[in-house]
Amino acid sequence: AIWFVSVFIVWSVHWPYAKLLISVDAVIKCFAAGFTIATTFALTWELIGGLILAGLADLSVLLIKAVDEIVNTGSSTSDDDYYAAANNNGAVDDAVAAAVDDGYANDDWQGNAAASIFPQTIMTDLGKDYPILYIIYLFFHAFFVAALVEEVAKYLTFTMLSKSPDFLSEDELKKVIEDTCNGDNNEVDPIRMSKIPCEAQNKGGLKGQCTAIIVAMVAVAMGFSCCENLVYAFVYGDSDMSMFILYSRIFLPIHPICSAWQAIGICRRDIEEDSSVQSEWILLRGFLLHGLFDFLIMCIGYWELTDSVSLIVSSVLSATLILTGLIGVIIQKRALDKRLERRAWIKYATQNCK
C-alpha cells in the first residue's frame, strides 16, 4: 500500500498534466532523491534535534522537581527538624549520588529526595504531572524537530536537482541549444542535441515550467513520504493504533501538499523573478501546515482518547488540514497562471509593436 499510493500520486500529478513538460526520467530521479537523500538528511537532524529537545525537557523536569522538593521540605519542617536534617546532609547527598550512578531511583525509598528528582521515566512524569510543559514540548517537537527539518530537507533536495534541463527557463534552453552548435558551420550537432530531453526543448512556456517544478517537488515529497512510512511500519507498526496512524499517513499524505506550497514560492521567485520571495517565505507556509498537522496528531495521542474517538478525530482533522492546503495550492496556482499569461501577452505585444 505504501509503494502503490506513493507511485499513484506521482503518476496522477505527472502523466495527465505534465508528461510533455517534465520527463519521466526526471520524475523518477526526484522520487529517488526524496527517498534516499532527503530522508537521510531529515532523520539525522531529527535525531539530533530530538535528543536536544528531550534533554531540555528532562532538565526542566529535574529542576521543577528539585524546587518542589525544597519548597515542600522547607514548608513542612520546624526549625529543629531543619537543623537536624542539616546534620544528615552528607548521607542524603551520598544517597542522591548513588541514585544517579545506578541510573534509577527506588520509588519506595522513604525519606530522601532522590526518588522524586530522578524518576525512572522522566518523559512519563512530564506528561502526567506537567501537562502544560508537555504540550510545549510537543509543540516544539512538531514544528521545529519534525516539520522544519523535513521541509528544509525536501527543499534542499529539489534545489540540488533544479539544474536539470527539465527546469531550465526558455532563455537558458536557448543558450544550451546554441552551445550545441558546431563552431565551423553553425549547424546543430545531433549527438549533443540528443542529450537534451525532448520535453525540455518544448517547455510550454512559463506556465509549463511552473507545472514541471510543482510535479518535481511533489515527486521529491512522495519519495520522502514513502521511505518515512516504511520506517514507521517496521519500527512502530506493532499495534492497532500504530497501524491506523500509518494508514492515515499513507492515504492522507501531508508532504505533497506542503511541497506544492514550496513549489508555488519557487515559481514566484525564479519564474516571476519576485525579489521579495526568499527561501524563508518559500518554506513558511508548508512549515506551518506541516507543524500544525503533526502537533494536532501528537496532542490527540497525548489526550489518551479511546481508539474509536482518536480514529474519528484524527481522521477529520487530517482530512480538513489536507483539503484546506490543497484548495490553497489550487487557488495560488491559478493566480500564478494568470500572472504568467499576462506577462506573456505583454512580452508578445512589446515584440510585435516594434
Coordinates of C-alpha atoms in Angstrom, one line a residue:
A1 CA 0.0 0.0 0.0
I2 CA 2.8 2.4 0.8
W3 CA 4.5 1.9 -2.6
F4 CA 1.3 1.9 -4.5
V5 CA -0.1 5.1 -3.0
S6 CA 3.2 6.9 -3.5
V7 CA 3.6 5.9 -7.1
F8 CA -0.1 6.5 -7.9
I9 CA 0.0 10.1 -6.5
V10 CA 3.2 10.9 -8.6
W11 CA 1.6 9.4 -11.7
S12 CA -1.7 11.2 -11.2
V13 CA 0.1 14.5 -11.0
H14 CA 2.6 13.9 -13.8
W15 CA 1.1 11.9 -16.5
P16 CA -2.3 13.6 -17.1
Y17 CA -1.0 17.2 -16.8
A18 CA 2.8 17.4 -17.3
K19 CA 4.0 14.4 -19.3
L20 CA 5.3 16.8 -22.1
L21 CA 6.7 19.3 -19.6
I22 CA 8.9 17.1 -17.5
S23 CA 10.5 13.8 -18.4
V24 CA 9.7 10.5 -16.7
D25 CA 13.4 10.2 -16.0
A26 CA 13.4 13.5 -14.1
V27 CA 10.4 12.4 -12.1
I28 CA 12.0 9.1 -11.1
K29 CA 15.2 10.9 -10.2
C30 CA 13.3 13.3 -8.0
F31 CA 11.4 10.5 -6.3
A32 CA 14.6 8.5 -5.7
A33 CA 16.4 11.6 -4.3
G34 CA 13.5 12.2 -1.9
F35 CA 13.5 8.6 -0.9
T36 CA 17.3 8.5 -0.1
I37 CA 18.9 11.9 0.2
A38 CA 16.0 13.9 1.8
T39 CA 15.1 11.1 4.2
T40 CA 18.7 10.6 5.4
F41 CA 19.2 14.3 5.9
A42 CA 15.9 14.6 7.8
L43 CA 16.3 11.5 10.0
T44 CA 19.8 12.6 11.0
W45 CA 18.8 16.1 12.1
E46 CA 15.6 14.9 13.6
L47 CA 17.6 12.5 15.8
I48 CA 19.9 15.3 16.9
G49 CA 17.1 17.8 17.4
G50 CA 15.0 15.3 19.3
L51 CA 17.9 14.4 21.7
I52 CA 18.5 18.1 22.4
L53 CA 14.8 18.8 22.9
A54 CA 14.4 15.7 25.1
G55 CA 17.4 16.8 27.2
L56 CA 16.0 20.2 27.7
A57 CA 12.6 18.7 28.8
D58 CA 14.4 16.3 31.2
L59 CA 16.4 19.1 32.7
S60 CA 13.2 21.2 33.1
V61 CA 11.5 18.3 35.0
L62 CA 14.5 17.8 37.2
L63 CA 14.7 21.5 38.1
I64 CA 10.9 21.7 38.8
K65 CA 11.1 18.6 41.0
A66 CA 14.1 19.9 42.8
V67 CA 12.4 23.2 43.5
D68 CA 9.2 21.4 44.6
E69 CA 11.2 19.2 47.0
I70 CA 12.9 22.2 48.5
V71 CA 9.7 24.2 48.9
N72 CA 7.8 21.2 50.4
T73 CA 10.7 20.4 52.7
G74 CA 11.0 24.0 53.9
S75 CA 7.3 24.4 54.5
S76 CA 6.7 21.1 56.3
T77 CA 9.5 21.1 58.9
S78 CA 10.2 23.1 62.0
D79 CA 13.5 24.9 62.8
D80 CA 14.6 22.0 65.0
D81 CA 13.8 19.5 62.3
Y82 CA 15.6 21.7 59.8
Y83 CA 18.8 21.7 61.8
A84 CA 18.6 18.0 62.5
A85 CA 18.2 17.4 58.8
A86 CA 21.2 19.6 58.0
N87 CA 23.4 17.3 60.1
N88 CA 22.4 14.5 57.8
N89 CA 23.2 16.3 54.5
G90 CA 26.1 14.2 53.8
A91 CA 24.1 11.0 54.0
V92 CA 21.4 12.5 51.7
D93 CA 24.0 13.7 49.2
D94 CA 25.6 10.2 49.1
A95 CA 22.2 8.6 48.6
V96 CA 21.4 11.0 45.7
A97 CA 24.7 10.3 44.1
A98 CA 24.1 6.6 44.4
A99 CA 20.8 7.0 42.6
V100 CA 22.4 8.9 39.8
D101 CA 25.1 6.3 39.4
D102 CA 22.6 3.5 39.4
G103 CA 20.5 5.3 36.7
Y104 CA 17.3 4.9 38.6
A105 CA 15.6 5.7 41.9
N106 CA 13.6 3.4 44.1
D107 CA 10.1 4.9 44.5
D108 CA 9.6 3.1 47.8
W109 CA 12.7 4.7 49.2
Q110 CA 11.2 6.8 52.0
G111 CA 12.8 10.0 53.4
N112 CA 15.0 11.2 50.6
A113 CA 14.6 13.4 47.6
A114 CA 16.3 11.2 45.0
A115 CA 13.2 9.1 44.4
S116 CA 11.2 12.2 43.1
I117 CA 14.2 14.0 41.5
F118 CA 15.4 11.1 39.4
P119 CA 12.3 9.1 38.2
Q120 CA 12.7 6.1 36.0
T121 CA 10.8 7.7 33.1
I122 CA 11.1 11.4 33.1
M123 CA 9.1 12.0 30.0
T124 CA 6.2 9.9 31.5
D125 CA 6.3 12.2 34.5
L126 CA 6.4 15.2 32.3
G127 CA 3.2 14.2 30.5
K128 CA 1.4 13.1 33.7
D129 CA 2.4 15.8 36.2
Y130 CA 3.2 18.8 34.0
P131 CA 0.7 18.8 31.1
I132 CA 1.3 22.4 30.0
L133 CA 5.1 21.8 29.9
Y134 CA 4.5 18.6 27.9
I135 CA 2.2 20.4 25.4
I136 CA 5.0 23.0 24.9
Y137 CA 7.4 20.1 24.4
L138 CA 5.0 18.6 21.7
F139 CA 4.7 22.0 20.1
F140 CA 8.5 22.4 19.6
H141 CA 8.9 18.8 18.6
A142 CA 6.1 19.0 15.9
F143 CA 7.1 22.4 14.5
F144 CA 10.9 22.5 14.8
V145 CA 12.1 18.9 15.1
A146 CA 9.8 17.4 12.6
A147 CA 8.2 20.0 10.3
L148 CA 11.0 22.4 9.9
V149 CA 13.7 19.7 9.3
E150 CA 11.6 17.8 6.9
E151 CA 10.5 20.8 4.8
V152 CA 14.1 22.0 4.6
A153 CA 15.3 18.5 3.6
K154 CA 12.8 18.4 0.7
Y155 CA 13.6 22.0 -0.4
L156 CA 17.4 21.4 -0.4
T157 CA 16.9 18.1 -2.3
F158 CA 15.0 19.9 -5.1
T159 CA 17.5 22.7 -5.2
M160 CA 20.2 20.2 -5.8
L161 CA 18.2 18.8 -8.8
S162 CA 17.0 22.1 -10.1
K163 CA 19.8 22.4 -12.7
S164 CA 18.3 19.6 -14.8
P165 CA 17.2 20.7 -18.4
D166 CA 13.6 20.0 -17.4
F167 CA 13.7 23.0 -15.1
L168 CA 15.6 25.5 -17.3
S169 CA 13.9 28.7 -18.5
E170 CA 13.4 29.5 -22.2
D171 CA 16.4 31.7 -22.3
E172 CA 18.5 29.1 -20.5
L173 CA 17.3 26.5 -23.0
K174 CA 18.2 28.7 -26.0
K175 CA 21.7 29.1 -24.6
V176 CA 22.0 25.4 -24.2
I177 CA 20.8 24.8 -27.7
E178 CA 23.2 27.5 -29.0
D179 CA 26.1 25.7 -27.2
T180 CA 25.2 22.5 -29.1
C181 CA 26.0 24.2 -32.5
N182 CA 29.3 23.4 -34.2
G183 CA 31.7 26.4 -34.4
D184 CA 32.5 25.9 -38.1
N185 CA 29.2 25.8 -39.9
N186 CA 26.8 26.7 -37.1
E187 CA 24.8 23.5 -37.5
V188 CA 23.2 21.6 -34.7
D189 CA 25.2 18.6 -33.6
P190 CA 22.6 15.8 -33.4
I191 CA 24.7 13.8 -30.9
R192 CA 24.9 16.7 -28.4
M193 CA 21.4 17.7 -29.1
S194 CA 20.1 14.3 -28.2
K195 CA 21.4 14.8 -24.7
I196 CA 18.7 17.4 -24.1
P197 CA 15.3 15.8 -23.3
C198 CA 12.7 16.5 -25.9
E199 CA 10.3 17.7 -23.2
A200 CA 12.9 20.3 -22.3
Q201 CA 13.1 21.6 -25.9
N202 CA 9.3 22.3 -25.8
K203 CA 8.6 23.7 -22.3
G204 CA 5.2 25.0 -22.9
G205 CA 6.1 28.5 -21.8
L206 CA 6.4 29.8 -18.3
K207 CA 3.3 28.0 -17.2
G208 CA 4.7 24.8 -18.3
Q209 CA 7.9 25.4 -16.4
C210 CA 6.0 26.1 -13.2
T211 CA 4.0 22.9 -13.7
A212 CA 7.2 21.0 -14.1
I213 CA 8.6 22.5 -10.8
I214 CA 5.4 21.5 -8.9
V215 CA 5.5 18.0 -10.3
A216 CA 9.1 17.6 -9.3
M217 CA 8.5 18.9 -5.8
V218 CA 5.6 16.5 -5.4
A219 CA 7.8 13.6 -6.6
V220 CA 10.5 14.5 -4.0
A221 CA 7.9 14.7 -1.3
M222 CA 6.3 11.3 -2.2
G223 CA 9.8 9.7 -2.3
F224 CA 10.4 11.1 1.2
S225 CA 6.9 10.1 2.4
C226 CA 7.3 6.6 1.1
C227 CA 10.6 6.0 2.9
E228 CA 9.3 7.6 6.1
N229 CA 6.2 5.4 6.1
L230 CA 8.3 2.3 5.5
V231 CA 10.5 3.2 8.5
Y232 CA 7.3 3.8 10.6
A233 CA 5.8 0.5 9.5
F234 CA 8.8 -1.6 10.5
V235 CA 9.7 0.3 13.7
Y236 CA 6.2 1.2 15.2
G237 CA 3.8 -1.0 13.3
D238 CA 3.2 -3.4 16.2
S239 CA -0.2 -2.2 17.5
D240 CA -3.6 -1.5 16.0
M241 CA -3.4 2.2 16.8
S242 CA 0.1 2.4 15.2
M243 CA -1.2 0.8 12.1
F244 CA -4.1 3.2 12.0
I245 CA -1.7 6.1 12.2
L246 CA 0.4 4.5 9.4
Y247 CA -2.6 4.2 7.1
S248 CA -3.6 7.8 7.9
R249 CA -0.2 8.9 6.8
I250 CA -0.4 6.8 3.7
F251 CA -3.9 7.8 2.4
L252 CA -3.8 11.4 3.8
P253 CA -0.3 12.5 2.9
I254 CA 0.7 15.9 4.1
H255 CA 4.1 16.0 2.4
P256 CA 3.0 16.6 -1.2
I257 CA 0.7 19.5 -0.2
C258 CA 3.5 21.2 1.7
S259 CA 5.9 20.7 -1.1
A260 CA 3.3 22.1 -3.6
W261 CA 3.2 25.2 -1.5
Q262 CA 7.0 25.4 -1.7
A263 CA 6.9 25.0 -5.4
I264 CA 4.5 27.9 -5.8
G265 CA 7.0 30.0 -3.9
I266 CA 9.9 28.8 -6.0
C267 CA 7.9 29.7 -9.2
R268 CA 7.3 33.2 -7.8
R269 CA 11.0 33.7 -7.0
D270 CA 12.6 32.1 -10.1
I271 CA 9.9 32.4 -12.9
E272 CA 8.3 35.6 -11.9
E273 CA 11.6 37.0 -10.6
D274 CA 9.9 38.4 -7.5
S275 CA 12.8 39.6 -5.4
S276 CA 10.6 39.8 -2.3
V277 CA 10.3 36.0 -2.2
Q278 CA 13.2 34.4 -0.4
S279 CA 13.8 30.9 0.9
E280 CA 12.3 31.7 4.3
W281 CA 9.0 32.7 2.6
I282 CA 9.0 29.7 0.4
L283 CA 9.3 27.4 3.4
L284 CA 7.0 29.3 5.7
R285 CA 3.5 28.1 4.6
G286 CA 4.5 24.4 4.2
F287 CA 6.3 24.6 7.6
L288 CA 3.2 26.0 9.3
L289 CA 0.8 23.5 7.7
H290 CA 3.1 20.5 8.4
G291 CA 3.8 21.6 12.0
L292 CA 0.1 22.1 12.8
F293 CA -0.7 18.7 11.3
D294 CA 1.9 16.9 13.4
F295 CA 1.1 18.9 16.6
L296 CA -2.6 18.0 16.5
I297 CA -1.9 14.4 15.9
M298 CA 0.6 14.3 18.8
C299 CA -1.9 16.1 21.1
I300 CA -4.6 13.5 20.2
G301 CA -2.3 10.7 21.2
Y302 CA -1.4 12.5 24.5
W303 CA -5.0 13.1 25.5
E304 CA -5.4 9.3 25.7
L305 CA -8.8 9.1 24.0
T306 CA -10.4 5.8 23.2
D307 CA -9.3 4.2 19.9
S308 CA -12.6 4.9 18.2
V309 CA -12.6 8.6 19.2
S310 CA -9.0 9.0 18.3
L311 CA -9.7 7.5 14.9
I312 CA -12.6 9.8 14.2
V313 CA -10.9 13.0 15.5
S314 CA -7.5 12.4 13.8
S315 CA -9.1 11.5 10.5
V316 CA -11.4 14.5 10.5
L317 CA -8.5 16.9 11.4
S318 CA -6.1 15.3 8.9
A319 CA -8.6 15.4 6.1
T320 CA -9.6 19.0 6.9
L321 CA -6.0 20.3 7.0
I322 CA -5.0 18.5 3.8
L323 CA -8.2 19.6 2.0
T324 CA -7.5 23.2 3.1
G325 CA -3.9 23.1 2.0
L326 CA -5.0 21.5 -1.4
I327 CA -7.6 24.2 -2.0
G328 CA -5.0 26.9 -1.2
V329 CA -2.5 25.4 -3.6
I330 CA -5.1 25.3 -6.4
I331 CA -6.1 28.9 -5.8
Q332 CA -2.4 30.0 -5.8
K333 CA -1.6 28.0 -8.9
R334 CA -4.5 29.6 -10.8
A335 CA -3.4 33.1 -9.7
L336 CA 0.1 32.3 -10.8
D337 CA -1.0 31.1 -14.2
K338 CA -3.0 34.3 -14.7
R339 CA 0.0 36.4 -13.9
L340 CA 2.2 34.4 -16.2
E341 CA -0.3 34.7 -19.0
R342 CA -0.5 38.4 -18.5
R343 CA 3.3 38.6 -18.6
A344 CA 3.4 36.5 -21.8
W345 CA 0.9 38.8 -23.5
I346 CA 2.8 41.9 -22.5
K347 CA 6.0 40.4 -23.9
Y348 CA 4.3 39.4 -27.1
A349 CA 2.7 42.8 -27.6
T350 CA 6.0 44.5 -26.9
Q351 CA 7.9 42.4 -29.5
N352 CA 5.2 42.9 -32.2
C353 CA 4.8 46.6 -31.7
K354 CA 8.4 47.4 -32.5

